[in-house]
Coordinates of N, CA, C and O in Angstrom, one line a residue:
M1172 N 0.7 -1.1 0.2 CA -0.1 -0.1 0.1 C 1.0 1.0 -0.2 O 2.1 1.3 0.4
D1173 N 0.5 2.1 -1.0 CA 1.4 3.4 -1.0 C 0.2 4.8 -0.5 O -1.2 4.5 -0.7
L1174 N 0.6 5.4 0.1 CA 0.3 6.5 0.3 C 0.2 8.0 -0.7 O 1.3 7.9 -1.0
I1175 N -0.9 8.3 -1.2 CA -0.9 9.4 -2.0 C -0.7 10.7 -1.4 O -1.8 11.1 -0.5
L1176 N 0.5 11.7 -1.5 CA 0.9 13.0 -0.8 C 0.9 14.0 -1.9 O 1.4 13.9 -2.8
L1177 N 0.4 15.1 -1.9 CA 0.3 16.3 -2.7 C 1.5 16.9 -1.8 O 1.1 17.8 -0.5
N1178 N 3.0 17.5 -2.1 CA 3.6 18.1 -1.5 C 4.5 19.3 -2.4 O 4.8 18.6 -3.5
D1179 N 4.3 20.6 -2.1 CA 4.7 21.5 -3.1 C 4.2 21.5 -5.0 O 5.2 21.7 -5.4
G1180 N 3.1 20.9 -4.9 CA 2.3 20.9 -6.1 C 2.6 19.7 -7.0 O 2.4 19.7 -8.2
L1181 N 3.6 18.9 -6.1 CA 3.5 17.3 -6.4 C 3.2 16.2 -5.8 O 3.2 16.6 -5.1
Y1182 N 2.5 15.8 -6.9 CA 1.9 14.2 -6.2 C 3.2 13.2 -5.9 O 3.7 13.2 -6.8
Q1183 N 3.2 12.9 -4.6 CA 4.1 11.5 -4.3 C 3.4 10.4 -3.8 O 2.1 10.6 -2.9
L1184 N 4.1 9.3 -4.3 CA 3.5 7.6 -3.6 C 4.8 7.5 -2.5 O 5.7 7.9 -2.9
V1185 N 4.2 7.1 -1.4 CA 5.2 7.2 0.1 C 4.4 5.9 0.4 O 3.5 5.4 0.9
S1186 N 5.5 4.9 0.3 CA 5.1 3.3 1.1 C 4.7 3.5 2.1 O 5.5 4.0 3.0
V1187 N 4.1 2.9 2.8 CA 3.6 2.5 3.9 C 4.8 1.3 4.6 O 5.1 0.5 4.4
T1188 N 5.2 2.2 5.8 CA 6.2 1.2 6.5 C 6.0 0.8 8.0 O 4.8 1.0 8.2
K1189 N 6.7 0.0 8.3 CA 6.6 -0.9 9.8 C 6.2 0.7 11.0 O 5.5 0.3 11.8
E1190 N 7.2 2.1 10.6 CA 7.2 2.6 11.5 C 5.6 3.4 11.5 O 5.4 3.8 12.3
M1191 N 5.1 3.3 10.5 CA 4.0 4.3 10.2 C 2.8 3.2 11.1 O 1.7 3.7 11.5
M1192 N 3.0 2.1 10.9 CA 2.0 0.7 11.7 C 2.2 1.0 13.0 O 1.0 0.0 13.6
E1193 N 3.0 1.5 13.6 CA 3.3 1.3 14.9 C 2.2 1.8 15.9 O 1.8 3.1 15.7
H1194 N 2.2 1.3 17.0 CA 0.8 1.2 18.0 C -0.3 1.4 17.3 O -1.4 1.6 17.7
I1195 N -0.4 0.9 16.0 CA -1.8 0.2 16.0 C -2.2 -1.3 15.8 O -1.5 -2.1 15.4
S1196 N -3.3 -1.7 16.5 CA -3.7 -3.0 17.1 C -5.2 -3.4 16.2 O -6.1 -2.5 16.4
L1197 N -5.0 -4.1 15.3 CA -6.0 -4.3 14.2 C -6.7 -6.1 15.2 O -6.0 -6.8 15.1
L1198 N -7.8 -5.7 15.7 CA -8.7 -6.6 16.0 C -9.5 -7.7 15.3 O -9.7 -8.9 15.8
D1199 N -9.5 -6.9 14.1 CA -10.3 -7.6 13.1 C -9.4 -7.6 12.1 O -8.7 -6.8 11.6
E1200 N -9.9 -8.7 10.7 CA -9.0 -8.5 9.2 C -9.8 -7.4 8.7 O -11.2 -6.8 8.7
V1201 N -9.1 -6.2 8.2 CA -9.5 -4.9 7.4 C -8.8 -5.1 6.0 O -7.7 -5.6 5.8
N1202 N -9.7 -4.4 5.0 CA -9.5 -4.6 3.8 C -8.8 -3.0 3.9 O -8.2 -2.5 4.2
C1203 N -7.9 -2.8 2.2 CA -6.8 -2.1 2.0 C -7.4 -0.4 2.3 O -6.7 0.4 3.0
F1204 N -8.6 -0.3 2.1 CA -9.5 1.0 2.1 C -9.9 1.7 3.6 O -9.7 2.7 3.7
D1205 N -10.1 0.3 4.1 CA -10.5 0.7 5.8 C -9.3 1.1 6.5 O -8.8 2.1 7.5
L1206 N -7.9 0.2 6.1 CA -6.6 0.6 6.5 C -6.0 1.9 6.2 O -5.5 2.7 6.8
C1207 N -6.5 2.2 4.9 CA -5.8 3.7 4.7 C -6.8 4.5 5.7 O -6.3 5.8 5.8
D1208 N -8.0 4.6 6.0 CA -8.8 5.1 6.9 C -8.3 5.4 8.2 O -8.0 6.3 9.1
I1209 N -7.6 4.1 8.5 CA -7.1 4.2 9.8 C -5.5 5.1 9.9 O -5.4 5.7 10.7
L1210 N -5.0 5.0 8.6 CA -3.7 5.5 8.8 C -4.0 7.0 8.5 O -3.4 8.0 9.2
R1211 N -4.7 7.5 7.9 CA -5.4 8.5 7.8 C -5.7 9.3 9.1 O -5.2 10.5 9.3
L1212 N -6.3 8.8 9.8 CA -6.7 9.2 11.3 C -5.8 9.2 12.1 O -5.2 10.0 12.8
K1213 N -4.5 8.4 11.7 CA -3.0 8.5 13.0 C -1.9 9.3 12.2 O -1.7 10.2 13.3
L1214 N -2.1 9.7 11.0 CA -1.2 10.6 10.2 C -1.6 11.9 10.5 O -0.4 12.8 10.0
T1215 N -2.7 12.2 10.3 CA -3.0 13.9 9.6 C -3.8 14.2 11.2 O -4.3 13.5 11.9
G1216 N -3.8 15.8 10.6 CA -4.8 16.6 11.5 C -5.7 17.3 10.5 O -5.3 17.2 9.2
Y1217 N -6.9 17.5 10.9 CA -7.7 17.8 10.0 C -8.2 19.6 9.9 O -8.3 19.8 11.3
V1218 N -7.9 20.4 8.5 CA -8.1 21.7 9.0 C -9.1 22.3 8.3 O -9.5 22.0 7.2
D1219 N -10.2 22.8 9.1 CA -11.6 23.1 8.9 C -11.8 24.0 7.6 O -12.4 23.7 7.1
T1220 N -11.1 24.8 7.8 CA -10.6 26.1 7.0 C -10.5 25.8 5.5 O -11.2 26.2 4.6
L1221 N -9.8 24.9 5.5 CA -9.2 24.1 4.4 C -9.7 23.2 3.5 O -9.7 22.5 2.5
N1222 N -10.7 22.6 4.5 CA -11.5 21.1 4.5 C -10.3 19.8 3.8 O -10.5 19.8 3.0
L1223 N -9.1 20.1 4.4 CA -8.3 19.0 3.9 C -7.3 18.2 5.3 O -7.4 18.9 6.5
H1224 N -6.9 16.8 4.9 CA -6.1 16.5 6.0 C -4.8 16.8 5.7 O -4.1 16.3 4.8
I1225 N -3.7 17.2 6.7 CA -2.5 17.5 6.5 C -1.8 16.7 7.3 O -2.2 16.5 8.7
M1226 N -0.8 16.2 6.8 CA -0.1 15.4 7.4 C 1.0 16.4 8.1 O 1.2 17.8 8.2
K1227 N 1.9 15.7 9.3 CA 2.4 16.3 10.1 C 3.9 16.9 9.5 O 4.1 18.0 10.2
D1228 N 4.3 16.5 8.4 CA 5.5 17.1 7.4 C 4.6 18.4 6.7 O 5.6 19.2 6.0
G1229 N 3.5 18.9 6.9 CA 3.0 20.1 6.0 C 2.7 19.6 4.5 O 1.8 20.0 4.2
S1230 N 2.6 18.1 4.1 CA 2.3 18.0 2.9 C 0.6 17.2 3.5 O 0.1 17.3 4.1
T1231 N -0.2 17.3 1.6 CA -1.6 16.9 1.9 C -2.0 15.2 1.3 O -1.2 15.0 0.7
F1232 N -2.6 14.9 2.2 CA -2.9 13.8 2.4 C -3.9 13.4 1.4 O -5.2 14.2 1.2
I1233 N -4.1 12.8 0.1 CA -4.9 12.8 -1.1 C -5.9 11.3 -0.6 O -6.7 11.1 -0.7
G1234 N -5.0 10.4 -0.7 CA -5.6 8.9 -0.4 C -4.5 7.9 -0.3 O -3.3 8.4 -0.1
C1235 N -4.8 6.6 -0.8 CA -4.1 5.9 -0.9 C -3.9 4.8 -2.0 O -5.4 4.7 -2.6
M1236 N -3.6 4.3 -2.6 CA -3.1 3.2 -3.4 C -2.8 1.5 -3.1 O -1.6 1.3 -2.5
C1237 N -3.7 0.9 -3.1 CA -4.1 -0.4 -3.2 C -3.3 -1.3 -4.0 O -3.6 -1.2 -5.1
R1238 N -2.4 -2.0 -3.9 CA -2.0 -3.0 -4.5 C -2.1 -4.8 -4.3 O -2.1 -5.3 -3.0

């Protein structure tokens, strides 16, 4: 799974790593889209005025690409 991020006008694919999954306990089997939502909630903050999910490094979270 890759995260799709927008940073300085360029879209980037960032592979999900074990460090990103740290402190996440899955009690049941989840599909790729559910896991994408879980990671979005863990790795971003939501900005109401912009209606965007912003990563801690300032890039914009667009979504995920499941393989």
